Amino acid sequence: MKNYLCLILSCLCLISAKQKDKPTLYIIGDSTVKNGSGKGTDGQFGWGTLIHEHFDTTKIHIENHAIGGRSSRTFLTEGRWEKILKNLKKGDFVMMQFGHNDGGAINDTTRARGSIKGTGEEIQEIDNMLTKKHEIVHSYGWYMRKYITETKEKEATALVFSPVPRNVWKDGKIPRDGYTKWAAESAQTAGAFFVDLNEMVSVKYELSNEAKLKANFFPIDHTHTNYAGAKLNAATVVEGVKTLKDCKINQFLLTEKQIEKRKKEVPVIETGSVFPMPNSWIDKDTGHKLVRLSSVEGNNESFYFHNNPFLAEKEGDLMAFYNSTPQGKMLYSVNLKTLENKPLTNRSKIGGEIFAPKRGELFFQRKDSVFATSIITQKTRLVYVFPADFKGSIATINADEKILAGAHKAGDTEKEILKNFPEKKDFFDRIFDAKILNTLFTINIETGELKQIHHENTWLGHIQFVPKNPNMLMFCHEGPWHKVDRMWTIDIQNQQVKLMHKRSVDMEIAGHEFPSWDGKTIWFDLQIPKGETFYLAGTNIETGVEKRYQMQRDEWSIHFNISPDQTLFAGDGGDIGQVAKAKDGQWIYLFRPEGDVLKSEKLVNMKHHGYKFEANVHFSPDGKWIIFRANFEGKNQVYAVEIAKK
């Protein structure tokens, strides 16, 4: 036993030694190197975020320490370089690019980040108005030489890059950055490798023009690139590095063949750990394959969990999703077989989006008008205009696709509450307590007849026709779940209203209801009492008989859904801030009923996802994938995870 333990310890020491032997590439710079968190916030990326695509990361570790707003001076004075220096070791590499922020004020109350222009030894003593500290300010070249010298003292390799150019033009050319000369002088004086990134990228930019660069690379401002621009800049960095004779970092670069091979492979990665994620990958914690479905620039969102986003077509199943633009929401489709994204509407600021598969149309509302767009021809027709005294909102279409339904809110009270209290925690109880008159209505698509079928002085929502039965409409009493008997149905022919589940104990809650595909059952989240015991429950619409499947606290999900064959369920999990207070609940789940319980399988680790943006799971029409939305790449995107493991 003693010899066995010694063998294990020896192996662990060998593994540790190998990890220490692996060199690290440290990257320092400003927001053109790493923008924000590096997740592409607002569509902006720095080249350092994408540099890993060109390196064999099994042989070299990459750490991007660049941070927006910093100059060669403030990266040092804030202690950021000191933290890197503590870990820097023989054989490591440091890439550095500064200059964009060095031309700012040396001393002011807002940023105080400027350095003295040039590479000389002159100094300026200041009492820093921002930090309230006495400081000796040096030249740009002095700070750069300090980084280089201290890197070399650690027997590491320093690489200096001139600043990437902005999208600023003069006389049909991009003026070359003045810091290029000083960066080159600093590298030469202190003995570092130098790449004139400013010149190399400028030459590429000048093959285009200012307007095209703005559209393709600089949609936000003239300094910060989008993903495509950062990708070009990262590739140019590598081109420059390859020209450096005797620079040992080149041995860690991938060859073109290796890069092409990597593109064809499905990598095994922690979901949300790199930015951006590849187009497809295998979640390292679950072994399930994921694919990004949305490829349109900007924020993209799949439909709310109980709204059907699917339309079968000859070429494959189409799914609708939202794309957010500064002008408002637009609708796009994704072909689930080819992954091609196409616009569905040419109108923004729309709502009430409803797919009608039999008609091959998408219904939506803009202001007081309801439209239908053909999925095939893209032609749009006007369906209905609400009267001036009844501005309703459509929400659903019935099983035979002849009737639309929705709700009307009397007066402007709800709008005012939402305007003054935009956060759910602030508006939710206020709208409930207001007791506003709500009216359910139907619209006959062919005749244009509007019928008011139900009135209540309470907040009505989650309006859904059930599948198969064209006359059965679901709706709910919105508000604090522990105060309402939430789930109801109404027969639109005889207007008979029926409660689907009645609370039986204090603080019992039930909600986030959705229908089964056969239209016979309404499924819902049930907690007896709130936050204690968790069920997925279903009520038979005709008989009222209820079925319950219990689950563990960590398995509870904000939303659930059911597979097309009605044998499986899915859930989107939740974080510790949700009602279940789950300690390990941030997963996309697959559930298999076994007796009176649900047995879960984890499909996606969602620990990098912010649950304020709800994931809203759907099964794909073939039942092989679960589709959800998430923000673990820094912006909202739509994804699919494969249920089967390959």
XYZ file of C-alpha atoms in Angstrom:
646
model
C 0.000 0.000 0.000
C 2.842 2.367 0.871
C 4.493 1.771 -2.512
C 1.141 2.319 -4.240
C 0.656 5.693 -2.526
C 4.179 6.724 -3.468
C 3.429 5.843 -7.095
C 0.259 7.996 -7.055
C 2.111 10.926 -5.511
C 4.863 10.611 -8.098
C 2.304 10.701 -10.929
C 0.595 13.766 -9.451
C 3.929 15.540 -9.136
C 4.735 14.670 -12.766
C 1.384 16.056 -13.965
C 1.913 19.226 -11.922
C 5.406 19.645 -13.336
C 4.113 19.253 -16.891
C 1.439 21.890 -16.285
C 4.076 24.294 -14.967
C 6.240 23.594 -18.019
C 3.413 24.680 -20.329
C 4.139 28.286 -21.367
C 1.614 31.072 -20.997
C 0.910 33.844 -23.471
C -0.091 36.980 -21.568
C -1.821 39.737 -23.552
C -1.965 43.313 -22.247
C -3.571 46.329 -23.849
C -6.768 48.345 -24.172
C -10.341 47.789 -25.436
C -9.204 47.158 -29.015
C -7.494 44.054 -27.595
C -10.258 43.016 -25.190
C -13.580 44.834 -25.131
C -15.433 44.710 -21.833
C -15.602 41.172 -20.467
C -14.494 39.783 -23.832
C -17.954 38.328 -24.456
C -18.817 40.706 -27.277
C -21.008 43.091 -25.293
C -22.938 45.327 -27.708
C -21.366 43.393 -30.564
C -17.825 44.673 -29.892
C -14.737 42.437 -29.780
C -10.997 42.979 -29.391
C -8.447 40.954 -31.355
C -7.058 39.312 -28.215
C -10.386 37.556 -27.646
C -10.022 35.615 -30.915
C -6.274 34.991 -30.935
C -6.711 31.522 -29.411
C -8.124 30.287 -32.735
C -4.592 30.390 -34.175
C -2.729 28.625 -31.356
C -2.400 25.019 -30.227
C -3.887 25.559 -26.792
C -2.888 22.039 -25.731
C 0.708 23.325 -25.768
C 0.333 26.963 -24.702
C -2.002 28.667 -22.243
C -3.476 32.075 -23.205
C -4.529 34.801 -20.762
C -5.968 38.041 -22.125
C -5.499 40.711 -19.442
C -6.226 43.681 -21.713
C -8.875 46.031 -20.360
C -10.783 48.916 -21.869
C -9.815 52.507 -21.160
C -6.256 51.753 -20.051
C -3.067 53.321 -21.321
C 0.527 52.182 -21.001
C 0.583 54.258 -17.825
C -2.643 53.226 -16.072
C -2.216 49.509 -16.779
C 0.906 49.833 -14.630
C -0.311 52.234 -11.940
C -3.495 50.214 -11.281
C -1.352 47.205 -10.349
C -2.437 45.076 -13.291
C 1.097 44.478 -14.554
C 2.315 43.576 -11.068
C -0.192 40.696 -10.878
C 1.057 39.299 -14.196
C 4.682 39.751 -13.221
C 4.209 37.594 -10.125
C 3.273 34.599 -12.309
C 5.448 35.313 -15.339
C 8.074 32.590 -15.785
C 10.834 31.466 -18.085
C 9.516 30.533 -21.520
C 6.348 32.645 -21.280
C 5.348 35.350 -23.761
C 3.867 38.835 -23.377
C 2.028 40.555 -26.253
C 1.486 44.266 -25.625
C -0.441 46.943 -27.531
C -0.982 50.416 -26.075
C -1.452 53.884 -27.516
C -5.149 54.457 -28.094
C -5.606 56.015 -24.650
C -2.132 57.450 -24.050
C -2.988 60.716 -25.776
C -5.567 61.660 -23.158
C -5.205 64.157 -20.317
C -2.341 63.492 -17.927
C -4.276 64.904 -14.985
C -8.024 65.424 -14.658
C -10.953 64.241 -12.560
C -12.383 61.739 -15.062
C -9.649 59.463 -16.447
C -6.153 60.890 -15.895
C -4.588 58.278 -18.130
C -2.372 60.121 -20.596
C 1.395 59.564 -20.801
C 4.044 62.014 -21.986
C 4.314 61.777 -25.755
C 7.457 60.180 -27.141
C 10.065 57.793 -25.768
C 12.250 60.121 -23.691
C 13.161 60.154 -20.001
C 11.315 63.354 -19.128
C 8.863 63.244 -16.219
C 5.932 65.235 -14.881
C 5.085 65.225 -11.176
C 1.382 65.546 -10.412
C -1.098 65.264 -7.593
C -3.527 62.991 -9.411
C -6.969 64.584 -9.231
C -8.643 61.233 -9.894
C -6.702 58.908 -7.566
C -5.851 61.616 -4.997
C -2.255 60.348 -5.018
C 1.087 61.950 -5.847
C 2.420 60.453 -9.067
C 5.421 60.752 -11.348
C 4.238 60.451 -14.957
C 6.655 59.142 -17.608
C 6.688 58.940 -21.384
C 4.880 56.313 -23.430
C 8.258 54.821 -24.339
C 9.335 54.638 -20.697
C 6.292 52.526 -19.765
C 6.726 50.265 -22.792
C 10.419 49.742 -22.022
C 9.520 48.869 -18.442
C 7.133 46.110 -19.592
C 9.755 44.787 -22.020
C 12.660 44.888 -19.567
C 10.765 43.208 -16.746
C 9.475 40.552 -19.145
C 13.029 39.750 -20.234
C 14.258 39.691 -16.636
C 11.847 36.784 -16.115
C 13.414 35.072 -19.184
C 10.133 35.506 -21.054
C 9.650 36.935 -24.557
C 8.153 40.378 -25.220
C 6.257 41.218 -28.420
C 5.231 44.820 -29.077
C 2.409 45.754 -31.482
C 1.593 49.198 -32.804
C -2.063 50.168 -32.181
C -4.682 48.826 -34.591
C -6.091 51.675 -36.717
C -9.431 53.359 -36.235
C -11.944 53.813 -39.026
C -10.780 57.376 -39.554
C -9.894 58.563 -43.071
C -8.197 61.570 -44.663
C -7.831 62.102 -48.406
C -8.898 58.516 -49.119
C -6.336 56.990 -46.740
C -6.126 55.994 -43.080
C -3.595 58.281 -41.342
C -0.897 56.202 -39.669
C -0.869 56.328 -35.882
C 1.905 58.421 -34.294
C 2.371 55.821 -31.563
C 3.613 53.361 -34.189
C 7.013 55.096 -34.279
C 7.292 55.199 -30.495
C 6.222 51.559 -30.132
C 8.892 50.547 -32.658
C 11.571 52.643 -30.930
C 10.684 51.172 -27.528
C 10.899 47.626 -28.878
C 14.231 48.265 -30.566
C 15.784 50.027 -27.559
C 14.699 47.424 -24.987
C 15.160 44.389 -27.247
C 11.658 43.156 -27.988
C 10.052 41.769 -31.119
C 7.958 44.335 -32.993
C 4.975 43.999 -35.342
C 3.664 47.077 -37.131
C 0.043 46.073 -36.709
C -1.142 49.594 -37.481
C 0.414 49.499 -40.944
C -0.609 45.912 -41.753
C -4.259 46.425 -40.821
C -4.420 49.871 -42.459
C -3.322 48.366 -45.784
C -6.180 45.842 -45.538
C -8.717 48.489 -44.536
C -7.712 50.683 -47.489
C -8.851 47.972 -49.890
C -12.327 49.088 -48.788
C -13.659 52.532 -47.800
C -14.926 54.285 -44.699
C -18.620 53.496 -45.277
C -18.042 49.801 -45.970
C -15.730 49.470 -42.976
C -18.410 51.008 -40.775
C -20.989 48.546 -42.070
C -18.736 45.491 -41.913
C -16.361 46.093 -38.991
C -17.270 49.287 -37.037
C -21.071 49.432 -36.622
C -20.951 51.145 -33.197
C -18.078 53.662 -33.395
C -14.826 54.243 -35.285
C -12.549 52.554 -32.729
C -14.087 49.258 -31.637
C -14.577 46.371 -34.052
C -17.335 43.806 -34.208
C -16.606 40.073 -34.379
C -15.639 40.164 -38.077
C -13.272 43.073 -37.550
C -11.639 41.459 -34.514
C -11.243 38.238 -36.469
C -9.418 40.071 -39.264
C -7.195 41.890 -36.766
C -6.356 38.677 -34.898
C -5.400 36.986 -38.168
C -3.217 39.990 -39.006
C -1.503 39.757 -35.611
C -0.602 36.169 -36.439
C 0.602 37.135 -39.922
C 2.930 39.635 -38.298
C 4.160 37.157 -35.703
C 5.044 34.675 -38.448
C 7.450 37.219 -39.953
C 9.448 37.433 -36.718
C 12.649 35.484 -37.226
C 13.724 33.338 -34.271
C 10.604 34.163 -32.241
C 9.821 30.966 -30.337
C 6.104 31.695 -30.114
C 5.768 30.554 -33.727
C 6.198 26.933 -32.674
C 2.811 27.134 -30.930
C 0.900 28.462 -33.944
C -1.415 26.118 -35.791
C -0.708 25.405 -39.441
C -3.378 26.185 -42.032
C -4.131 22.465 -42.299
C -4.552 22.229 -38.520
C -6.879 25.242 -38.510
C -9.016 23.720 -41.268
C -9.082 20.398 -39.443
C -10.099 22.110 -36.220
C -12.986 23.838 -38.032
C -14.354 20.426 -39.034
C -14.017 18.930 -35.556
C -16.606 19.431 -32.854
C -14.612 20.637 -29.845
C -15.323 19.590 -26.274
C -15.623 22.840 -24.302
C -17.153 24.174 -21.117
C -20.257 26.002 -22.329
C -19.745 29.756 -22.119
C -16.049 29.541 -21.232
C -14.715 31.121 -24.453
C -16.000 34.076 -26.405
C -17.394 33.562 -28.847
C -18.211 29.877 -28.630
C -17.727 27.839 -31.824
C -20.782 27.304 -34.029
C -21.124 23.837 -32.512
C -19.466 22.118 -29.575
C -19.846 19.325 -27.047
C -20.578 20.401 -23.482
C -17.649 19.008 -21.501
C -19.797 18.505 -18.406
C -22.629 16.568 -20.083
C -21.249 15.133 -23.341
C -24.160 16.550 -25.359
C -23.688 18.432 -28.636
C -24.844 22.041 -28.975
C -25.404 24.149 -32.091
C -25.940 27.901 -32.344
C -29.064 28.426 -34.460
C -29.040 32.219 -34.751
C -26.392 33.844 -36.930
C -27.884 37.318 -37.452
C -25.857 40.206 -36.039
C -27.249 41.575 -32.761
C -29.311 40.019 -29.986
C -31.495 37.048 -30.929
C -34.231 35.365 -28.917
C -36.390 32.294 -29.396
C -40.127 32.428 -28.644
C -41.649 32.219 -25.186
C -41.863 28.585 -24.081
C -45.593 28.048 -24.721
C -45.702 29.795 -28.125
C -45.203 27.455 -31.076
C -42.329 28.783 -33.242
C -42.253 25.915 -35.767
C -43.487 25.619 -39.323
C -42.877 22.432 -41.333
C -41.748 23.031 -44.928
C -40.448 20.812 -47.731
C -36.833 21.917 -47.261
C -36.924 21.218 -43.539
C -38.440 22.530 -40.356
C -38.407 26.301 -40.030
C -38.353 28.026 -36.668
C -39.006 31.703 -36.070
C -36.951 33.853 -33.716
C -36.595 37.515 -32.822
C -33.699 39.734 -33.820
C -33.363 42.992 -31.908
C -32.209 46.103 -33.732
C -32.068 49.770 -32.683
C -35.321 50.192 -34.645
C -37.086 47.388 -32.757
C -37.702 43.651 -33.018
C -37.618 41.895 -36.379
C -38.624 38.318 -37.152
C -36.264 35.812 -38.756
C -36.496 32.109 -39.540
C -33.859 29.430 -39.170
C -33.951 26.236 -41.200
C -33.254 23.550 -38.610
C -31.569 21.342 -41.216
C -29.358 23.861 -43.042
C -29.193 26.489 -40.234
C -29.825 29.225 -42.822
C -31.240 32.425 -41.280
C -33.697 34.518 -43.329
C -35.828 37.590 -42.525
C -39.542 36.844 -42.200
C -40.806 40.406 -41.976
C -39.566 43.780 -43.119
C -41.320 45.568 -40.286
C -39.940 46.380 -36.849
C -41.710 47.043 -33.548
C -44.114 44.152 -34.002
C -45.838 41.851 -31.518
C -48.233 38.925 -31.189
C -46.216 36.674 -33.491
C -48.127 33.463 -34.292
C -47.225 30.676 -36.705
C -50.031 29.065 -38.730
C -48.441 25.903 -40.222
C -51.457 24.843 -42.304
C -51.738 28.271 -43.883
C -48.000 28.672 -44.260
C -48.339 32.118 -42.716
C -47.003 34.123 -39.819
C -49.497 36.423 -38.083
C -48.254 39.481 -36.226
C -49.464 42.816 -34.984
C -48.097 46.326 -35.437
C -49.926 49.006 -33.458
C -53.666 48.530 -34.208
C -53.225 46.329 -37.298
C -52.895 42.555 -37.683
C -50.919 41.215 -40.650
C -50.090 37.807 -42.133
C -46.879 37.091 -44.036
C -46.456 34.073 -46.317
C -43.460 31.981 -45.259
C -42.883 30.963 -48.882
C -43.417 34.170 -50.867
C -42.710 36.703 -48.072
C -45.804 38.635 -49.213
C -47.692 40.368 -46.416
C -51.435 41.038 -46.249
C -53.554 43.083 -43.874
C -55.884 40.857 -41.843
C -57.635 43.129 -39.365
C -57.624 46.658 -37.905
C -58.877 47.103 -34.347
C -61.584 49.735 -33.826
C -60.509 52.964 -32.127
C -62.347 52.098 -28.892
C -60.994 48.523 -28.605
C -57.201 48.283 -29.032
C -56.632 44.616 -28.338
C -53.517 42.451 -28.679
C -53.542 39.072 -30.436
C -51.861 36.120 -28.740
C -52.857 32.807 -30.349
C -54.526 30.996 -33.268
C -56.851 28.015 -32.941
C -56.263 24.472 -34.162
C -58.044 24.863 -37.519
C -56.360 28.270 -38.031
C -59.600 30.186 -38.535
C -59.750 32.139 -35.265
C -57.305 34.494 -33.549
C -57.656 35.305 -29.846
C -56.174 37.780 -27.427
C -56.913 40.275 -24.681
C -57.938 43.913 -24.325
C -56.980 46.066 -21.316
C -59.352 48.889 -20.452
C -57.811 52.360 -20.229
C -54.131 53.232 -19.954
C -53.522 52.228 -16.336
C -51.420 49.162 -17.167
C -49.333 51.109 -19.709
C -48.623 53.812 -17.141
C -47.580 51.267 -14.523
C -45.208 49.566 -16.983
C -43.789 52.938 -18.046
C -43.122 54.052 -14.475
C -42.071 50.649 -13.129
C -40.313 48.680 -15.899
C -38.864 45.989 -13.595
C -41.063 42.935 -13.007
C -40.519 43.069 -9.244
C -41.953 46.599 -9.285
C -44.864 46.325 -11.747
C -46.176 42.824 -10.970
C -48.163 43.493 -7.778
C -49.182 46.963 -8.964
C -50.932 45.657 -12.082
C -52.570 42.873 -10.057
C -53.838 45.298 -7.403
C -55.158 47.738 -10.034
C -58.041 45.344 -10.925
C -58.163 46.606 -14.511
C -61.030 45.381 -16.694
C -59.633 42.717 -19.053
C -61.569 41.286 -21.999
C -60.861 38.119 -23.953
C -61.787 38.346 -27.619
C -61.707 36.353 -30.854
C -61.301 37.465 -34.472
C -62.588 35.401 -37.375
C -59.751 35.581 -39.917
C -62.036 35.121 -42.936
C -64.941 37.384 -41.983
C -63.151 39.875 -39.722
C -65.792 39.441 -37.017
C -64.630 40.525 -33.539
C -66.281 38.830 -30.541
C -65.831 39.767 -26.900
C -66.164 36.423 -25.092
C -65.136 37.054 -21.455
C -64.732 40.019 -19.074
C -63.040 40.203 -15.668
C -61.710 42.962 -13.457
C -58.409 41.159 -13.135
C -55.203 40.695 -15.056
C -55.580 38.008 -17.759
C -52.620 36.476 -19.580
C -50.963 33.345 -21.035
C -53.746 33.137 -23.622
C -53.348 29.962 -25.710
C -55.556 27.807 -27.869
C -54.901 24.153 -27.137
C -53.832 21.859 -30.013
C -56.447 19.686 -31.765
C -59.520 21.334 -30.190
C -60.333 24.549 -32.139
C -62.820 25.784 -29.517
C -60.745 25.391 -26.335
C -58.855 28.476 -25.146
C -56.555 28.540 -22.111
C -55.914 31.677 -20.089
C -54.640 32.578 -16.644
C -55.234 34.990 -13.802
C -51.917 36.826 -13.641
C -50.518 38.139 -10.377
C -48.714 36.729 -7.325
C -49.151 32.987 -7.721
C -49.948 32.374 -4.051
C -52.893 34.787 -4.295
C -54.609 33.436 -7.420
C -56.226 30.298 -8.743
C -54.356 30.790 -11.960
C -55.272 28.334 -14.746
C -58.592 28.437 -16.626
C -60.171 27.360 -19.910
C -63.034 28.839 -21.898
C -65.000 27.221 -24.704
C -65.240 29.984 -27.302
C -68.544 28.588 -28.619
C -70.600 28.409 -25.407
C -68.262 30.682 -23.378
C -68.197 28.190 -20.499
C -65.281 28.958 -18.123
C -63.606 26.193 -16.123
C -60.891 26.250 -13.418
C -58.081 23.752 -14.081
C -56.399 23.657 -10.658
C -57.551 25.012 -7.285
C -55.032 25.771 -4.555
C -55.513 23.569 -1.510
C -53.120 24.977 1.135
C -51.690 28.344 2.108
C -48.795 29.500 -0.138
C -49.420 26.784 -2.718
C -48.470 28.037 -6.180
C -49.157 26.762 -9.689
C -48.320 28.313 -13.032
C -46.302 28.556 -16.250
C -48.879 26.286 -17.819
C -48.627 24.730 -21.271
C -50.796 22.271 -23.252
C -49.912 18.757 -24.362
C -49.578 18.174 -28.089
C -52.816 16.144 -28.179
C -54.709 19.011 -26.539
C -55.997 16.854 -23.677
C -53.809 17.988 -20.764
C -52.622 21.269 -19.289
C -49.201 20.865 -17.633
C -47.870 23.291 -15.030
C -45.307 23.981 -12.317
C -46.797 23.062 -8.917
C -45.261 23.804 -5.508
C -46.943 22.735 -2.254
C -46.131 25.033 -0.541
C -44.083 27.593 -2.469
C -40.378 26.779 -2.530
C -40.725 23.507 -0.583
C -42.058 20.536 -2.577
C -41.818 20.594 -6.368
C -43.970 18.887 -8.998
C -44.654 18.995 -12.693
C -48.407 18.463 -12.733
C -50.975 17.970 -15.483
C -54.771 18.329 -15.454
C -56.972 16.482 -17.935
C -59.096 19.232 -19.507
C -62.195 17.051 -19.897
C -62.175 15.038 -16.629
C -60.221 17.331 -14.291
C -58.088 14.387 -13.132
C -54.617 15.548 -12.113
C -51.275 13.747 -12.527
C -48.170 14.797 -10.560
C -44.477 14.033 -11.029
C -42.239 15.058 -8.160
C -38.696 16.380 -8.665
C -35.748 17.513 -6.559
C -35.149 21.150 -5.644
C -32.150 21.497 -7.990
C -34.210 20.047 -10.874
C -36.952 22.667 -10.651
C -37.101 24.843 -13.768
C -38.568 28.239 -14.568
C -40.256 26.698 -17.617
C -40.988 23.149 -18.698
C -42.089 21.700 -22.015
C -43.194 18.369 -23.463
C -41.857 16.348 -26.409
C -43.987 15.849 -29.543
C -44.504 12.153 -28.664
C -45.463 13.197 -25.108
C -42.987 10.822 -23.430
C -40.350 13.331 -22.285
C -40.173 16.724 -20.631
C -37.544 19.451 -20.674
C -36.696 22.213 -18.207
C -34.493 25.296 -18.288
C -33.303 25.160 -14.662
C -32.803 28.159 -12.426
C -30.229 29.930 -10.294
C -30.147 30.484 -6.546
C -32.142 33.690 -6.934
C -35.217 31.832 -8.206
C -38.050 30.487 -6.087
C -36.426 27.054 -5.582
C -33.157 28.581 -4.278
C -31.343 25.782 -6.113
C -27.662 25.433 -5.252
C -26.930 23.435 -8.414
C -29.825 24.183 -10.724
C -28.214 25.996 -13.655
C -28.749 23.321 -16.304
C -30.895 22.545 -19.315
C -32.628 19.351 -18.202
C -34.242 16.376 -19.916
C -36.834 14.569 -17.767
C -38.074 10.990 -18.069
C -41.173 10.047 -16.040
C -40.644 6.992 -13.823
C -43.679 6.197 -11.709
C -44.566 9.383 -9.824
C -41.187 11.073 -10.171
C -39.124 12.684 -12.918
C -35.623 11.356 -13.515
C -33.392 14.103 -14.853
C -30.483 14.154 -17.272
C -28.310 17.268 -17.511
C -27.866 18.429 -21.110
C -26.178 21.850 -20.850
C -24.205 23.473 -18.052
C -25.685 26.987 -17.803
C -23.413 28.385 -15.072
C -22.214 31.179 -17.388
C -25.804 32.155 -18.261
C -27.569 35.047 -16.519
C -30.993 33.716 -15.543
C -32.627 37.129 -15.575
C -32.860 36.309 -19.293
C -35.079 33.208 -19.182
C -34.013 30.279 -21.378
C -37.518 29.087 -22.469
C -37.085 25.506 -23.710
C -38.791 23.962 -26.775
C -38.491 20.478 -28.262
C -37.720 20.446 -31.973
C -40.529 19.004 -34.167
C -38.623 15.722 -34.607
C -38.112 15.440 -30.837
C -34.336 15.060 -31.194
C -33.210 18.476 -29.961
C -34.106 20.912 -27.200
C -34.000 24.546 -28.283
C -33.352 27.387 -25.841
C -31.979 30.897 -25.614
C -29.049 32.078 -23.508
C -26.581 34.912 -22.966
C -23.411 32.993 -22.018
C -21.625 34.499 -25.045
C -22.267 38.038 -23.811
C -25.365 38.617 -25.923
C -28.621 36.780 -26.491
C -28.506 33.872 -28.923
C -30.613 30.815 -29.807
C -29.161 27.310 -29.389
C -30.127 23.661 -29.736
C -28.788 20.745 -27.703
C -29.007 17.206 -29.046
C -30.775 14.758 -26.741
C -28.863 11.684 -27.930
C -25.142 11.329 -27.301
C -23.064 10.311 -30.325
